[in-house]
Short mmCIF file of C-alpha atoms in Angstrom, two decimals:
data_model
loop_
_atom_site.label_atom_id
_atom_site.label_comp_id
_atom_site.label_asym_id
_atom_site.label_seq_id
_atom_site.Cartn_x
_atom_site.Cartn_y
_atom_site.Cartn_z
CA MET A 1 -2.27 1.53 -118.60
CA ALA A 2 -1.71 4.67 -116.40
CA GLY A 3 -4.01 6.46 -118.77
CA ASN A 4 -6.81 3.90 -118.39
CA ILE A 5 -6.49 3.92 -114.53
CA LYS A 6 -6.67 7.79 -114.56
CA GLU A 7 -9.72 7.76 -116.86
CA GLU A 8 -11.44 5.10 -114.71
CA LEU A 9 -10.89 7.15 -111.62
CA LEU A 10 -12.15 10.30 -113.14
CA GLU A 11 -15.31 8.46 -114.46
CA SER A 12 -15.89 6.97 -111.03
CA PHE A 13 -15.52 10.38 -109.39
CA LYS A 14 -17.70 12.11 -111.95
CA HIS A 15 -20.51 9.73 -111.74
CA GLY A 16 -20.25 8.56 -108.18
CA THR A 17 -22.36 9.69 -105.22
CA THR A 18 -21.39 12.51 -102.96
CA LEU A 19 -20.13 9.93 -100.51
CA THR A 20 -17.79 8.54 -103.16
CA LYS A 21 -16.60 12.11 -104.01
CA LEU A 22 -15.83 12.88 -100.34
CA ILE A 23 -13.77 9.71 -100.03
CA TYR A 24 -11.89 10.48 -103.28
CA ILE A 25 -11.14 14.00 -102.25
CA ASN A 26 -9.61 12.82 -98.93
CA LEU A 27 -7.62 10.14 -100.64
CA GLY A 28 -6.47 12.51 -103.35
CA VAL A 29 -5.43 15.20 -100.97
CA PHE A 30 -3.57 12.61 -98.88
CA VAL A 31 -1.72 11.25 -101.89
CA VAL A 32 -0.64 14.67 -103.22
CA VAL A 33 0.48 15.92 -99.79
CA SER A 34 2.43 12.67 -99.13
CA ILE A 35 4.19 12.99 -102.45
CA VAL A 36 5.13 16.54 -102.13
CA SER A 37 6.20 16.04 -98.57
CA VAL A 38 8.64 13.22 -99.62
CA ILE A 39 10.09 15.19 -102.54
CA LEU A 40 10.74 18.20 -100.26
CA LYS A 41 12.16 15.88 -97.58
CA LEU A 42 14.61 14.29 -100.07
CA PHE A 43 15.99 17.78 -101.07
CA ASN A 44 16.08 18.95 -97.42
CA ILE A 45 13.60 21.56 -98.01
CA GLU A 46 11.62 22.77 -94.94
CA GLN A 47 8.04 21.29 -94.65
CA GLY A 48 6.46 24.42 -93.07
CA TRP A 49 4.04 24.91 -96.04
CA LEU A 50 1.65 22.35 -94.58
CA GLY A 51 1.15 24.50 -91.49
CA TYR A 52 -0.77 27.02 -93.54
CA LEU A 53 -3.38 24.31 -94.17
CA MET A 54 -3.76 22.93 -90.60
CA LEU A 55 -5.95 24.68 -88.10
CA SER A 56 -4.12 26.43 -85.24
CA SER A 57 -5.34 27.13 -81.78
CA SER A 58 -3.98 30.69 -82.05
CA PRO A 59 -6.67 33.26 -82.84
CA GLN A 60 -4.09 35.55 -84.41
CA GLU A 61 -2.93 32.80 -86.78
CA PHE A 62 -6.48 31.88 -87.71
CA ILE A 63 -7.27 35.42 -88.61
CA ARG A 64 -4.26 35.28 -90.94
CA GLU A 65 -5.20 31.86 -92.35
CA PRO A 66 -9.05 31.69 -92.15
CA TRP A 67 -9.17 29.00 -94.92
CA SER A 68 -7.53 26.66 -92.54
CA ILE A 69 -10.95 25.96 -90.85
CA ILE A 70 -11.92 24.15 -94.14
CA THR A 71 -8.62 22.78 -95.37
CA TYR A 72 -7.75 21.04 -92.01
CA MET A 73 -10.67 18.63 -92.39
CA PHE A 74 -9.15 17.16 -95.60
CA LEU A 75 -5.70 16.56 -94.31
CA HIS A 76 -4.43 13.37 -92.61
CA GLN A 77 -1.32 12.58 -90.69
CA ASP A 78 -0.56 9.06 -91.88
CA PHE A 79 -2.16 5.99 -93.58
CA ILE A 80 -3.65 4.64 -90.33
CA HIS A 81 -5.25 8.03 -89.60
CA ILE A 82 -6.90 8.31 -93.12
CA LEU A 83 -7.77 4.62 -93.18
CA PHE A 84 -9.84 4.77 -89.94
CA ASN A 85 -11.58 7.98 -91.10
CA ILE A 86 -12.41 6.82 -94.50
CA LEU A 87 -13.71 3.34 -93.38
CA THR A 88 -15.90 5.07 -90.67
CA LEU A 89 -17.16 7.79 -93.32
CA TYR A 90 -18.03 5.06 -95.75
CA TRP A 91 -19.96 2.85 -93.24
CA MET A 92 -21.80 5.65 -91.63
CA GLY A 93 -22.28 7.69 -94.85
CA LYS A 94 -24.09 4.68 -96.27
CA LEU A 95 -26.47 4.54 -93.32
CA PHE A 96 -26.88 8.33 -93.24
CA LEU A 97 -27.95 8.36 -96.94
CA CYS A 98 -30.84 6.09 -96.02
CA GLU A 99 -32.36 8.96 -94.01
CA ALA A 100 -31.09 12.17 -95.52
CA THR A 101 -30.05 13.56 -98.92
CA GLN A 102 -26.58 13.62 -100.59
CA HIS A 103 -26.46 17.41 -100.26
CA SER A 104 -26.96 17.08 -96.54
CA LEU A 105 -24.09 14.64 -96.27
CA VAL A 106 -21.69 17.15 -97.70
CA GLY A 107 -23.20 19.92 -95.71
CA LEU A 108 -22.97 18.01 -92.52
CA TYR A 109 -19.44 16.91 -93.27
CA ILE A 110 -18.40 20.61 -93.60
CA LEU A 111 -20.43 21.86 -90.79
CA GLY A 112 -19.08 19.04 -88.39
CA GLY A 113 -15.56 20.12 -89.30
CA ILE A 114 -16.32 23.79 -88.85
CA LEU A 115 -18.03 23.33 -85.32
CA GLY A 116 -15.33 20.89 -84.46
CA GLY A 117 -12.64 23.45 -85.26
CA ILE A 118 -14.47 26.09 -83.30
CA PHE A 119 -14.86 23.90 -80.18
CA TYR A 120 -11.17 23.15 -80.52
CA MET A 121 -10.11 26.78 -80.64
CA LEU A 122 -12.51 27.77 -77.82
CA GLY A 123 -11.36 24.93 -75.53
CA ILE A 124 -7.62 25.58 -75.90
CA ASN A 125 -8.10 29.23 -75.29
CA LEU A 126 -10.70 29.19 -72.57
CA PHE A 127 -9.65 26.32 -70.26
CA PRO A 128 -6.85 27.28 -67.72
CA TYR A 129 -5.29 23.73 -68.15
CA PHE A 130 -4.12 24.75 -71.66
CA ALA A 131 -2.92 28.27 -70.77
CA ASN A 132 0.06 29.36 -72.83
CA GLN A 133 -0.03 26.26 -75.02
CA LYS A 134 -0.33 26.27 -78.78
CA HIS A 135 -1.78 23.31 -80.87
CA VAL A 136 -2.48 22.55 -84.50
CA ILE A 137 -4.96 20.02 -85.82
CA LEU A 138 -5.75 18.08 -88.96
CA GLY A 139 -8.04 15.34 -89.94
CA ALA A 140 -11.66 14.56 -90.90
CA SER A 141 -12.52 13.16 -87.47
CA GLY A 142 -14.90 15.95 -86.38
CA SER A 143 -16.79 15.65 -89.77
CA VAL A 144 -16.98 11.90 -89.52
CA MET A 145 -18.08 12.19 -85.83
CA ALA A 146 -20.94 14.56 -87.00
CA ILE A 147 -22.15 12.02 -89.60
CA THR A 148 -21.93 9.19 -87.05
CA VAL A 149 -23.95 10.97 -84.41
CA ALA A 150 -26.50 12.16 -86.79
CA THR A 151 -27.04 8.67 -88.17
CA ALA A 152 -27.39 7.30 -84.63
CA VAL A 153 -30.11 9.94 -83.86
CA PHE A 154 -31.90 8.99 -87.00
CA SER A 155 -31.70 5.20 -86.35
CA PRO A 156 -30.70 4.75 -82.75
CA GLU A 157 -31.93 1.08 -82.57
CA LYS A 158 -30.41 -0.03 -85.82
CA PRO A 159 -27.93 -3.05 -85.17
CA VAL A 160 -24.40 -2.65 -86.54
CA ARG A 161 -22.10 -5.88 -86.57
CA LEU A 162 -18.62 -5.12 -85.16
CA VAL A 163 -15.65 -7.48 -85.53
CA LEU A 164 -14.85 -9.41 -82.42
CA ILE A 165 -17.98 -7.99 -80.63
CA GLY A 166 -20.94 -8.84 -82.65
CA GLU A 167 -24.16 -6.73 -83.18
CA VAL A 168 -24.35 -3.41 -81.28
CA LYS A 169 -27.09 -0.86 -81.57
CA LEU A 170 -25.91 2.35 -83.36
CA LYS A 171 -26.85 4.58 -80.51
CA TRP A 172 -24.28 2.77 -78.22
CA ILE A 173 -21.48 3.14 -80.77
CA ALA A 174 -22.13 6.88 -81.06
CA ILE A 175 -22.38 7.23 -77.17
CA ALA A 176 -19.13 5.39 -76.79
CA PHE A 177 -17.37 7.62 -79.32
CA VAL A 178 -18.45 10.76 -77.63
CA LEU A 179 -17.65 9.54 -74.09
CA ILE A 180 -14.18 8.45 -75.15
CA SER A 181 -13.52 11.79 -76.75
CA PHE A 182 -14.81 13.73 -73.75
CA THR A 183 -12.89 11.79 -71.29
CA GLN A 184 -9.71 12.24 -73.33
CA MET A 185 -9.81 16.03 -73.82
CA ALA A 186 -6.87 16.43 -71.46
CA SER A 187 -4.81 13.86 -73.29
CA ILE A 188 -1.89 14.25 -75.72
CA ASN A 189 -4.47 14.40 -78.65
CA VAL A 190 -6.54 17.15 -76.99
CA GLY A 191 -7.21 19.01 -80.29
CA GLY A 192 -8.60 15.92 -81.91
CA GLN A 193 -10.77 14.97 -78.99
CA MET A 194 -12.29 18.55 -78.80
CA THR A 195 -12.98 18.36 -82.47
CA HIS A 196 -14.75 15.15 -82.02
CA VAL A 197 -17.08 16.72 -79.23
CA GLY A 198 -17.77 19.68 -81.55
CA GLY A 199 -18.52 17.37 -84.56
CA ALA A 200 -20.92 15.29 -82.30
CA PHE A 201 -22.64 18.34 -81.28
CA ALA A 202 -23.17 19.45 -84.88
CA GLY A 203 -24.43 16.01 -85.89
CA TYR A 204 -26.93 15.94 -83.02
CA ILE A 205 -28.41 19.29 -83.68
CA PHE A 206 -28.65 18.65 -87.53
CA ALA A 207 -30.50 15.37 -87.07
CA LYS A 208 -32.89 16.77 -84.57
CA LEU A 209 -33.78 19.72 -86.71
CA TYR A 210 -33.75 17.67 -90.01
CA MET A 211 -36.37 15.32 -88.46
CA SER A 212 -38.54 18.33 -87.76
CA GLY A 213 -38.28 19.58 -91.36
CA LYS A 214 -35.29 22.05 -91.08
CA ASP A 215 -31.88 21.41 -92.86
CA ILE A 216 -29.28 23.67 -91.23
CA THR A 217 -26.79 22.65 -93.92
CA ALA A 218 -28.84 24.23 -96.83
CA TRP A 219 -26.70 27.37 -96.72
CA ILE A 220 -23.60 25.34 -97.32
CA ASP A 221 -25.06 23.66 -100.42
CA LYS A 222 -25.91 27.15 -101.78
CA ILE A 223 -22.38 28.35 -101.27
CA ILE A 224 -20.92 25.16 -102.97
CA ASN A 225 -23.29 25.46 -105.97
CA GLY A 226 -22.62 29.18 -106.23
CA THR A 227 -18.83 28.73 -106.17
CA VAL A 228 -19.01 25.80 -108.72
CA ASN A 229 -21.21 27.89 -111.03
CA PHE A 230 -18.89 30.86 -110.76
CA PHE A 231 -15.85 28.96 -111.74
CA ARG A 232 -17.63 27.17 -114.51
CA LYS A 233 -18.84 30.53 -115.93
CA PHE A 234 -15.63 32.41 -115.61
CA GLY A 235 -13.07 29.63 -115.73
CA LYS A 236 -11.23 28.45 -118.69
CA GLN A 237 -13.26 27.23 -121.62
CA PRO A 238 -12.48 23.76 -122.99
CA LYS A 239 -10.50 23.54 -126.17
CA MET A 240 -12.80 23.19 -129.29
CA LYS A 241 -12.97 19.77 -130.82
CA ALA A 242 -14.25 18.75 -134.13
CA SER A 243 -17.75 17.65 -133.20
CA TYR A 244 -21.32 18.25 -134.34
CA LYS A 245 -22.75 17.51 -130.85
CA ARG A 246 -24.37 20.63 -129.36
CA ALA A 247 -22.48 21.83 -126.37
CA GLU A 248 -24.46 21.58 -123.10
CA SER A 249 -25.32 25.00 -121.62
CA ASP A 250 -24.91 25.99 -118.00
CA HIS A 251 -28.84 25.88 -117.78
CA ASP A 252 -29.14 22.48 -119.28
CA TYR A 253 -26.21 21.15 -117.12
CA ASN A 254 -27.84 22.54 -113.93
CA TYR A 255 -31.26 21.22 -114.86
CA ARG A 256 -29.79 17.75 -115.57
CA LYS A 257 -27.88 17.56 -112.33
CA LYS A 258 -31.01 18.59 -110.49
CA GLN A 259 -33.02 15.87 -112.05
CA GLU A 260 -30.22 13.22 -111.23
CA ASN A 261 -30.18 14.43 -107.63
CA GLU A 262 -33.97 14.17 -107.35
CA GLU A 263 -33.91 10.70 -108.72
CA ILE A 264 -31.24 9.66 -106.31
CA ASP A 265 -33.31 11.15 -103.46
CA LYS A 266 -36.27 9.17 -104.63
CA ILE A 267 -34.18 5.95 -104.60
CA LEU A 268 -33.08 6.69 -101.08
CA ASP A 269 -36.55 7.20 -100.04
CA LYS A 270 -37.47 3.89 -101.55
CA ILE A 271 -34.66 2.26 -99.57
CA LYS A 272 -35.78 3.85 -96.33
CA SER A 273 -39.42 2.59 -96.84
CA SER A 274 -38.91 -0.85 -98.50
CA GLY A 275 -35.25 -1.71 -98.07
CA TYR A 276 -32.33 -2.04 -100.42
CA GLU A 277 -33.60 -5.24 -101.86
CA SER A 278 -36.67 -3.43 -103.29
CA LEU A 279 -34.46 -1.64 -105.84
CA ASN A 280 -34.37 -2.83 -109.54
CA ASP A 281 -31.15 -3.14 -111.48
CA ASP A 282 -31.42 0.24 -113.06
CA GLU A 283 -31.93 1.93 -109.72
CA LYS A 284 -28.91 0.25 -108.21
CA ARG A 285 -26.75 1.35 -111.09
CA GLN A 286 -28.02 4.90 -110.74
CA LEU A 287 -27.43 4.84 -106.98
CA PHE A 288 -23.71 3.85 -107.28
CA GLY A 289 -23.03 5.93 -110.52
CA ASN A 290 -22.54 3.07 -112.88
CA LYS A 291 -23.24 3.36 -116.51
CA LYS A 292 -25.26 0.74 -118.31
#
């Protein structure tokens, strides 16, 4: 049974959209970190290892641990923390993909986290109120805020139904998030609020430039593709199996993936122009990564 669950999860991840993969990565990291932390705690082993993955406000520590500006945006403190971020990412990510591509979603997630981290480090070290204070942060909030604000810029008048409130235009939700974060920058969660503001800035700039034909996340997509191709080329080769099926070359794989992404982008364009209801069954299966 465990094997079936594992295979289903792997298949869902492999054939899912980039939004699905982002959610799975966040959940996977949370589960692994939680399990490791519990085991270490049971054996009274110090938990300092996690500090190497969080983003510190100290420039000296950041220089020693530059990877932390990426790793921090995939870490979460507790279940409520990740639940809120994952739900918001799912809802806003769906709306975002009606206006932009899957590549841009990943790119903006990372860009929002990076700019959020930069805003956080600058704020802690430049504002006199935080003099001689040291903070560390973790969480996808900056990345999620970037996607939320970008979606609101794309479709400011789009109504969203909120529990206990009713329909609210997307622009007011984004404005409320930003104002709350800005007014709470001197609170206990100062790092998180500054990260939100930085992420909001990234989302706004991205959306404005994207609507004018410029994708400022394209460089991130190139780095990701280059890294994946590097490890695919120089990584371990799979064990040989008795099969007469011709192995797929790197060129064939990249071509197939490019074709799949182009098909997904066409489907998203169709949703944008004619609505989700205009999709046929094959297009719906392809959009959500389901096999026939």
